[in-house]
Short mmCIF file of N, CA and C in Angstrom, two decimals:
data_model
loop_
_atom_site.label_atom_id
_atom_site.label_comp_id
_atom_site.label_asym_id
_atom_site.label_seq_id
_atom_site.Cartn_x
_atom_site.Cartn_y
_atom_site.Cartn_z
N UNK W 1 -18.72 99.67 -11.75
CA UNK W 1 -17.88 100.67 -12.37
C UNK W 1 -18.72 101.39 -13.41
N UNK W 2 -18.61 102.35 -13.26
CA UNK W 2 -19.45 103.38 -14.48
C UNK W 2 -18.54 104.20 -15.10
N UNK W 3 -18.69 103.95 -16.92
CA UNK W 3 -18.09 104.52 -17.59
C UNK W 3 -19.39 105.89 -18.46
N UNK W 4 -20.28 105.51 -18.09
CA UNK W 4 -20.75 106.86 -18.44
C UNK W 4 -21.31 107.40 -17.10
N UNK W 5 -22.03 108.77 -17.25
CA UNK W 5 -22.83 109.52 -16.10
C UNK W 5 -24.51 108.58 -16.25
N UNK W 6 -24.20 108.19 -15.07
CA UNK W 6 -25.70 107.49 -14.56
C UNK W 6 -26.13 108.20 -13.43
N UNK W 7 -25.48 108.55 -12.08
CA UNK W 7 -25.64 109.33 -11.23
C UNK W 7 -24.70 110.76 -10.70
N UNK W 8 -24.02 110.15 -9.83
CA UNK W 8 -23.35 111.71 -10.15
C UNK W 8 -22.72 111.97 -10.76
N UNK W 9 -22.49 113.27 -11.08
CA UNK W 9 -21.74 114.21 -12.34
C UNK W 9 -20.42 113.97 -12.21
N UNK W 10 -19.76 113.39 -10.64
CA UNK W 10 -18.74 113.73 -10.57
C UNK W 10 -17.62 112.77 -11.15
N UNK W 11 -16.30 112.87 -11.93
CA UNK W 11 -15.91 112.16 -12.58
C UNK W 11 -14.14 112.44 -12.00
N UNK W 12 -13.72 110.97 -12.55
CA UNK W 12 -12.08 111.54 -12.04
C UNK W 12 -11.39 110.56 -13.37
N UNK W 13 -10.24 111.45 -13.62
CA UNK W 13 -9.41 110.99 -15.06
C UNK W 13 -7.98 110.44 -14.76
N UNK W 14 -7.75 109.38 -14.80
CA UNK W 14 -6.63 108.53 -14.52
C UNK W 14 -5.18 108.97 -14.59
N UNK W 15 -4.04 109.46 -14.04
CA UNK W 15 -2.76 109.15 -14.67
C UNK W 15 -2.42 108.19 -15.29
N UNK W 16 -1.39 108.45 -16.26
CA UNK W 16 -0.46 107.41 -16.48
C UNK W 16 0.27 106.14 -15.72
N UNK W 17 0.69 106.79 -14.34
CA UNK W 17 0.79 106.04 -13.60
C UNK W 17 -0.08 105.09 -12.69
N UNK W 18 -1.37 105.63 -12.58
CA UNK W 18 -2.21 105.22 -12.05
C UNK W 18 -2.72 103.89 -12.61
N UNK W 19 -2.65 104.33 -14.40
CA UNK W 19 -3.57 103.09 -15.01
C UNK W 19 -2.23 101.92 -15.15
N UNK W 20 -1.18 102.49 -15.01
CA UNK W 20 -0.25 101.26 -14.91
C UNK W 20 -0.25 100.34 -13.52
N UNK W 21 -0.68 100.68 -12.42
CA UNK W 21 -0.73 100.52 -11.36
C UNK W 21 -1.71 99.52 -11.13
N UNK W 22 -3.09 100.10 -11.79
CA UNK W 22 -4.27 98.91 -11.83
C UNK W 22 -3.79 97.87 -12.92
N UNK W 23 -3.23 98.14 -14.35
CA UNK W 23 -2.98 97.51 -14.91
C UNK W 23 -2.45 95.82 -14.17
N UNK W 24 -1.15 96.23 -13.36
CA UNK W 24 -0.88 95.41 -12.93
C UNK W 24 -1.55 94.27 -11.87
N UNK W 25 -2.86 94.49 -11.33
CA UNK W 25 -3.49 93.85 -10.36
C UNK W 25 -4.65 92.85 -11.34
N UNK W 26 -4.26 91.75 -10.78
CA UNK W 26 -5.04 90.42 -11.39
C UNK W 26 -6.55 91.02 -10.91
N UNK W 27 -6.87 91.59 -12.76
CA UNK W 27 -8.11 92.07 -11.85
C UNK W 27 -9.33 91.66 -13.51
N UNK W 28 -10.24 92.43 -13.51
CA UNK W 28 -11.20 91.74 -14.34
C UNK W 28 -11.45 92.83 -15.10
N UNK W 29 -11.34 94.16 -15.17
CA UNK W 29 -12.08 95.14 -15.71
C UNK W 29 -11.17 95.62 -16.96
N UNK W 30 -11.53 95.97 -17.82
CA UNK W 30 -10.87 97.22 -18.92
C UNK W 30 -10.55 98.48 -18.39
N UNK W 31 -9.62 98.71 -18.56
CA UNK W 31 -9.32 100.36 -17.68
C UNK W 31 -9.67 101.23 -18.83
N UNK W 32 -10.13 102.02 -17.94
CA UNK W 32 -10.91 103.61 -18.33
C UNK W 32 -10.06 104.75 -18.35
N UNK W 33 -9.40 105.32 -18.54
CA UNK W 33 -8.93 106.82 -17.97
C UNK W 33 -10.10 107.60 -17.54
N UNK W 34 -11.08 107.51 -17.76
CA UNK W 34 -12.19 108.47 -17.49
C UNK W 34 -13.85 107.85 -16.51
N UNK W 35 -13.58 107.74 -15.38
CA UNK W 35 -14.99 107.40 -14.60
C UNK W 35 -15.71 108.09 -14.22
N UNK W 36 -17.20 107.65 -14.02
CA UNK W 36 -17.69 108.51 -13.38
C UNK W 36 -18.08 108.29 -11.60
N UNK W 37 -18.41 108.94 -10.61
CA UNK W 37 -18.37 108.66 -9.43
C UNK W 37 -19.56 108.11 -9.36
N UNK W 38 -19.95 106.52 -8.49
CA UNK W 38 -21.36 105.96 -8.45
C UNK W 38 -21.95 105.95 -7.63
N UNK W 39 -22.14 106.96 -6.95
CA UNK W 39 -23.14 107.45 -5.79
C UNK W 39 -24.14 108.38 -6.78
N UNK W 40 -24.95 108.53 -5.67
CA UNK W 40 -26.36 109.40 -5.87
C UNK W 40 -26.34 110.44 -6.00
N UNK W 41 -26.34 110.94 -7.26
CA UNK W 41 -26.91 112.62 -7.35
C UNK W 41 -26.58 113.62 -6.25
N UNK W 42 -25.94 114.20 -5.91
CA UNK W 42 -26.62 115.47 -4.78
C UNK W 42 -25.45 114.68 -3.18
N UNK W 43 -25.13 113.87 -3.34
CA UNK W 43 -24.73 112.94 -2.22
C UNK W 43 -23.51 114.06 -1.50
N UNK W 44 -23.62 113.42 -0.21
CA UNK W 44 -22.53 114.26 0.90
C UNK W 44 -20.62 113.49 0.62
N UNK W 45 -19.80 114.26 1.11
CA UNK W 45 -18.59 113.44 1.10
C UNK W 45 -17.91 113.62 0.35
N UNK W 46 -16.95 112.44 -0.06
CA UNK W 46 -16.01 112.32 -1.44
C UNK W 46 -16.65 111.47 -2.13
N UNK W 47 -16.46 111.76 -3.53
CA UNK W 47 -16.62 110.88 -5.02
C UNK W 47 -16.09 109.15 -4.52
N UNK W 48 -16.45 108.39 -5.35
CA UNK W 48 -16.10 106.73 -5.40
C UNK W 48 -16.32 106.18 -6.48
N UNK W 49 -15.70 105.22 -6.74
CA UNK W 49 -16.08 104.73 -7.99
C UNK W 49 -15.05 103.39 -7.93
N UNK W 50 -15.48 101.81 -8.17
CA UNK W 50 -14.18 100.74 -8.40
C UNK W 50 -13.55 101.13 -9.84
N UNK W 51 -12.59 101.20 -9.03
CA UNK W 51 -10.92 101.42 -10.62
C UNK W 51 -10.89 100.11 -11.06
N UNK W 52 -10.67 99.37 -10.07
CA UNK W 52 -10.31 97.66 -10.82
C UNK W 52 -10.89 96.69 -9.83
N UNK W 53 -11.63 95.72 -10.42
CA UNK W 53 -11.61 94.43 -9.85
C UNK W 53 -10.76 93.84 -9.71
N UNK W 54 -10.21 92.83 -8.25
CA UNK W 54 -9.04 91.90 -8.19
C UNK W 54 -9.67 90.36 -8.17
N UNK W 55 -9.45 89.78 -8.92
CA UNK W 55 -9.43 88.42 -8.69
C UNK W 55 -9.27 87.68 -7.83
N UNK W 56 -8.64 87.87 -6.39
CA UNK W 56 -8.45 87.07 -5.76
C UNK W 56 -7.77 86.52 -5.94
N UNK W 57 -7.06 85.41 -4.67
CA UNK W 57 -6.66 83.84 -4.81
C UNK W 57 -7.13 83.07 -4.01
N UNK W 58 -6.54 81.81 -3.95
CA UNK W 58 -7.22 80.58 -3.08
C UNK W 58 -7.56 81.37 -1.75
N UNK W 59 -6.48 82.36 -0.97
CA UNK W 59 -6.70 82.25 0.47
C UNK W 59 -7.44 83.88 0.48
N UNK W 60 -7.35 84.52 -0.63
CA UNK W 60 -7.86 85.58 -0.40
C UNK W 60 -9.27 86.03 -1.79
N UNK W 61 -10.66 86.50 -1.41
CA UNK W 61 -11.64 86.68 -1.80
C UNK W 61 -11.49 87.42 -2.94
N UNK W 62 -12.42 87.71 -4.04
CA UNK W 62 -11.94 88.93 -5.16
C UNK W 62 -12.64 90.12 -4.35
N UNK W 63 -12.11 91.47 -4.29
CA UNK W 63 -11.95 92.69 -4.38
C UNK W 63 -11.92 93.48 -5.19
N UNK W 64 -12.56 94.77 -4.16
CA UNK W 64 -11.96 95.63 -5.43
C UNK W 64 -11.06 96.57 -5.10
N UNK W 65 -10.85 97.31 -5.82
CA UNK W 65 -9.89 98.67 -5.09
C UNK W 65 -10.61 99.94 -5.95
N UNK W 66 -10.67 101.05 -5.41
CA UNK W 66 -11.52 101.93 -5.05
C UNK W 66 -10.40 103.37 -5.72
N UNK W 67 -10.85 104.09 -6.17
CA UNK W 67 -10.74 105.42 -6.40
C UNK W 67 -11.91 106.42 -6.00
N UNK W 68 -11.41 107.63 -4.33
CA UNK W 68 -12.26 108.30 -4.06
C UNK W 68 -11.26 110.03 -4.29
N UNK W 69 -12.13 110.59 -3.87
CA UNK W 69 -11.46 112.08 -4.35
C UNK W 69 -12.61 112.63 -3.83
N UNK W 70 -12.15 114.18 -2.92
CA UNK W 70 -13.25 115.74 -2.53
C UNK W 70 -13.61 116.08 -3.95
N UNK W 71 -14.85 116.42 -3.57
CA UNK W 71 -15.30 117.58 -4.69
C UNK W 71 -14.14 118.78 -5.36
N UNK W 72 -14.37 119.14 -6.52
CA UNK W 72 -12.52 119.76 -6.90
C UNK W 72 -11.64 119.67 -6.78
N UNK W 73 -11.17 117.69 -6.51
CA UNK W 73 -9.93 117.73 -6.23
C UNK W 73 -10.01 116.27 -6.73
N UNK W 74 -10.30 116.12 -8.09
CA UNK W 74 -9.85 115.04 -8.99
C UNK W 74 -8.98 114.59 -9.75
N UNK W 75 -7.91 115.48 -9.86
CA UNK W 75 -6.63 115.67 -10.03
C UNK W 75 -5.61 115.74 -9.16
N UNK W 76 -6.20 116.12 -7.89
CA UNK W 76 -5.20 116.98 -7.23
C UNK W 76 -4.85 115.64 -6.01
N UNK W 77 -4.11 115.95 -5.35
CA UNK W 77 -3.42 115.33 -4.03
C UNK W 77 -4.75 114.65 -2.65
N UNK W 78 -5.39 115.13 -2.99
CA UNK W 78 -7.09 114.47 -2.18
C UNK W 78 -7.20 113.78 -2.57
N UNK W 79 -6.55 113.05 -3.93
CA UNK W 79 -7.35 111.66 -4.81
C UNK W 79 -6.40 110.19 -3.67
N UNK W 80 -7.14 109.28 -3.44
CA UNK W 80 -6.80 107.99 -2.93
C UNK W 80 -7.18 106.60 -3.91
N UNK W 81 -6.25 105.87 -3.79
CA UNK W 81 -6.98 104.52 -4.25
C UNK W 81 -6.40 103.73 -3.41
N UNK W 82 -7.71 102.99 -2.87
CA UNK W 82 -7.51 101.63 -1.98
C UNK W 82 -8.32 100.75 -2.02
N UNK W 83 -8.47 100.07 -1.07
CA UNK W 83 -9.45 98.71 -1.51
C UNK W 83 -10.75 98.92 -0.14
N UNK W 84 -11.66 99.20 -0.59
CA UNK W 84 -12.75 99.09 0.88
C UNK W 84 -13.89 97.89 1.04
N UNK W 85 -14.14 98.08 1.65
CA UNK W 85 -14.89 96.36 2.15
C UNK W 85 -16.82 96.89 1.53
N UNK W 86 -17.35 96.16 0.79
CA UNK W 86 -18.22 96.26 0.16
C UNK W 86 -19.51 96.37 0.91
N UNK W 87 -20.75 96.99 0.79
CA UNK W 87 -21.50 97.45 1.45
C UNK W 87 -22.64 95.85 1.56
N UNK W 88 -23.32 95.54 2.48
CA UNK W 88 -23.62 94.00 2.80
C UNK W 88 -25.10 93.98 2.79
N UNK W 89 -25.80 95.21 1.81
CA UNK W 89 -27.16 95.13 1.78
C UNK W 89 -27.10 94.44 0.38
N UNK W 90 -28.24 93.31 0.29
CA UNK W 90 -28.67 92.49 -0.97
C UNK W 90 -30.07 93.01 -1.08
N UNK W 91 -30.91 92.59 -2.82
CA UNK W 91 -31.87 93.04 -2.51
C UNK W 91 -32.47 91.43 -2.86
N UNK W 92 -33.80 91.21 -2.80
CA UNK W 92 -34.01 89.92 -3.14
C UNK W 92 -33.04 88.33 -2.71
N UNK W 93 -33.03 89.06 -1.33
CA UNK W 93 -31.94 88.30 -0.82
C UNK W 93 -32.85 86.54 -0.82
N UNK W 94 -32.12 85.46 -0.98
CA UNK W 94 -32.02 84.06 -0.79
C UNK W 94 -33.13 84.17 -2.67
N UNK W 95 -33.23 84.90 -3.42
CA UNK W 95 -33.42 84.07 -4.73
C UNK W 95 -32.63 84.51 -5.60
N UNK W 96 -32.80 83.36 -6.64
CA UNK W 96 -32.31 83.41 -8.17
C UNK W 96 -31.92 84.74 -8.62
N UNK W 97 -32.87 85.73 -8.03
CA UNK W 97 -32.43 87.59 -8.88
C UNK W 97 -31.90 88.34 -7.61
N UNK W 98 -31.37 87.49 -6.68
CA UNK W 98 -30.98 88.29 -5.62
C UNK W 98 -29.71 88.92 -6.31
N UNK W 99 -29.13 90.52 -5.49
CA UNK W 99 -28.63 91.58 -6.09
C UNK W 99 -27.91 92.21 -4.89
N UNK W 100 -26.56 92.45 -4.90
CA UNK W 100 -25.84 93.23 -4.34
C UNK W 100 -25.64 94.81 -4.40
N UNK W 101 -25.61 95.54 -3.59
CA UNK W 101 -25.35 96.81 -3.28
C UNK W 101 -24.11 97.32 -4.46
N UNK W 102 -22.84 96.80 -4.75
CA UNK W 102 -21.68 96.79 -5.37
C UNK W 102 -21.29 98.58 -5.03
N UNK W 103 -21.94 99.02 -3.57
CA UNK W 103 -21.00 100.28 -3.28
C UNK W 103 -20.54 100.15 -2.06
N UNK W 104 -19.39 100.86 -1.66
CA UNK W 104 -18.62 100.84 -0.39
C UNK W 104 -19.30 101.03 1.01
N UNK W 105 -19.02 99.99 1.62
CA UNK W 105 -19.57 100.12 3.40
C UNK W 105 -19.74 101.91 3.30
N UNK W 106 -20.91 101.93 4.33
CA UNK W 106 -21.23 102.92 4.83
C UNK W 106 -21.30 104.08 3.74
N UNK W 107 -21.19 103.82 2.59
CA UNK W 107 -21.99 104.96 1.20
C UNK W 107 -23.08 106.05 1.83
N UNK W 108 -23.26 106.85 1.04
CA UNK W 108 -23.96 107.53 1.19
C UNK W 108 -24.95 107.53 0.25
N UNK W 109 -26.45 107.94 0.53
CA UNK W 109 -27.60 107.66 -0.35
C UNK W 109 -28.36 106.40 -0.63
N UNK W 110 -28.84 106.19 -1.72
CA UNK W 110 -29.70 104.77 -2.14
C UNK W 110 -28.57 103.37 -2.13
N UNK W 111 -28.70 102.60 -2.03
CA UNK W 111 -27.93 101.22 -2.71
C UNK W 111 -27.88 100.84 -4.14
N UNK W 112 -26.85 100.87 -4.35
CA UNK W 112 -26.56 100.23 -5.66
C UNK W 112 -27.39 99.92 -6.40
N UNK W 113 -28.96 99.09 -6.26
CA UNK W 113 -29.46 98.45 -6.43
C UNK W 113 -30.92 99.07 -6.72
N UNK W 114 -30.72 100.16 -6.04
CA UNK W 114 -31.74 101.17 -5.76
C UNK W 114 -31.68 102.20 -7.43
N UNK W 115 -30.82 102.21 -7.93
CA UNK W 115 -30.90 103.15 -9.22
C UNK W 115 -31.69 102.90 -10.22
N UNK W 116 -32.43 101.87 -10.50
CA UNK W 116 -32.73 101.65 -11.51
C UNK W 116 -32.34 100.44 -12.61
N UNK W 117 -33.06 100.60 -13.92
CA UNK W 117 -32.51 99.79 -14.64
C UNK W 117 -31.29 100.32 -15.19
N UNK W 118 -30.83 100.28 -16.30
CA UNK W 118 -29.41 100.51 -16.91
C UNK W 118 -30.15 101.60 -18.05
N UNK W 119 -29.74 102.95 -18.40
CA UNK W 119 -29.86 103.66 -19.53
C UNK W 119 -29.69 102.86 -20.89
N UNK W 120 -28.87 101.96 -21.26
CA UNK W 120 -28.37 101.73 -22.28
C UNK W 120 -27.72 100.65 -22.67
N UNK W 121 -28.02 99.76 -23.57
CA UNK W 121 -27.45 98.33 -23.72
C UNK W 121 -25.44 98.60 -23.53
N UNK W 122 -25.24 99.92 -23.25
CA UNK W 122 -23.47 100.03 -22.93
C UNK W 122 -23.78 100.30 -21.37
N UNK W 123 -24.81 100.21 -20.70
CA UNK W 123 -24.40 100.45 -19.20
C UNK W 123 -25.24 98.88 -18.38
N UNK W 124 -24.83 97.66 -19.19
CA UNK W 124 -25.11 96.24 -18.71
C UNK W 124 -23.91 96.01 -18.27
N UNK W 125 -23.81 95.04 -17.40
CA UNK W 125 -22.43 94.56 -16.84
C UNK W 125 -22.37 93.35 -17.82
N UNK W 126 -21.38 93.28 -18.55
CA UNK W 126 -20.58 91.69 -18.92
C UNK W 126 -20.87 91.00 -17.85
N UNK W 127 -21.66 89.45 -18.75
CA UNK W 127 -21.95 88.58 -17.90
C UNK W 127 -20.72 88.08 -16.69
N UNK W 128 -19.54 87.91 -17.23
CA UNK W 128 -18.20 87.80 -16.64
C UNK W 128 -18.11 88.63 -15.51
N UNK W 129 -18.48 89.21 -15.62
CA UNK W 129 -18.05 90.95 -14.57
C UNK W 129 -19.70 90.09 -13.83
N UNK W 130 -20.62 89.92 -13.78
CA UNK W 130 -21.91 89.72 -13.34
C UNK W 130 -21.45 88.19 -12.53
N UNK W 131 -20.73 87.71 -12.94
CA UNK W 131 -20.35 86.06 -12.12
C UNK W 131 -19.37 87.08 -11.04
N UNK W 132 -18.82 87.59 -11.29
CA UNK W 132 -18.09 88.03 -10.09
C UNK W 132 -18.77 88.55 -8.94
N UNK W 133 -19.96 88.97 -9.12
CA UNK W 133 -20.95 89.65 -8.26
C UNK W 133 -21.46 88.94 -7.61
N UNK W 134 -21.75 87.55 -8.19
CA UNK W 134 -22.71 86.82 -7.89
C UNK W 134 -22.08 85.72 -6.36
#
């Protein structure tokens, strides 16, 4: 989840109803009214970004659920939130610093993983939020 601009510009601003909506899902994150989309710069498609982590239960895995939206239509009736199945490239796969993609099957551009380090001791993931990844 990105609360500032790390890659693309593109950003989408929550309803009222919306943040009540995630509110309610056993989930892990602080809600934002304001995200930014975490794909690559320049990228084809609609915007993405996870709204909320779900926790899971015994019979079902944690998730996330997803807020995507067209280009100029982050407000408007093009906006969706659902839950999509997570993209299954690791990097440093089978060690200790192995690293997940944390963007949606079939994304467009680099992997997750591929951006870089973090701009700013505010764009680290909470270790908490980092066990969930793991």
């Amino acid at each position: 989840m990105s609360l500032y601009q790390i890659s693309c510009p593109g950003r989408v601003l929550f309803r009222e109803d919306e943040l009540a909506s995630l509110a309610r899902l056993e989930g892990g994150f602080e809600l934002s009214r304001r995200l930014y989309c975490a794909l690559e710069t320049g990228h084809e498609g609609v915007h993405c970004v996870i709204a909320q982590g779900v926790s899971g239960t015994e019979e079902i895995p944690p998730w996330n659920m997803w807020i995507r939206w067209p280009e100029g239509d982050e407000y408007g009736p093009g906006r969706e939130m659902l839950r999509l199945e997570d993209c299954p490239a690791n990097f440093l796969t089978g060690t200790v610093q192995e690293e997940g993609c944390h963007l949606p099957m079939g994304h467009w551009g680099r992997h997750g993983y591929e951006f870089g380090p973090p701009l700013t001791d505010s764009d680290v993931m909470p270790e908490w939020l980092f066990r969930r990844f793991g």
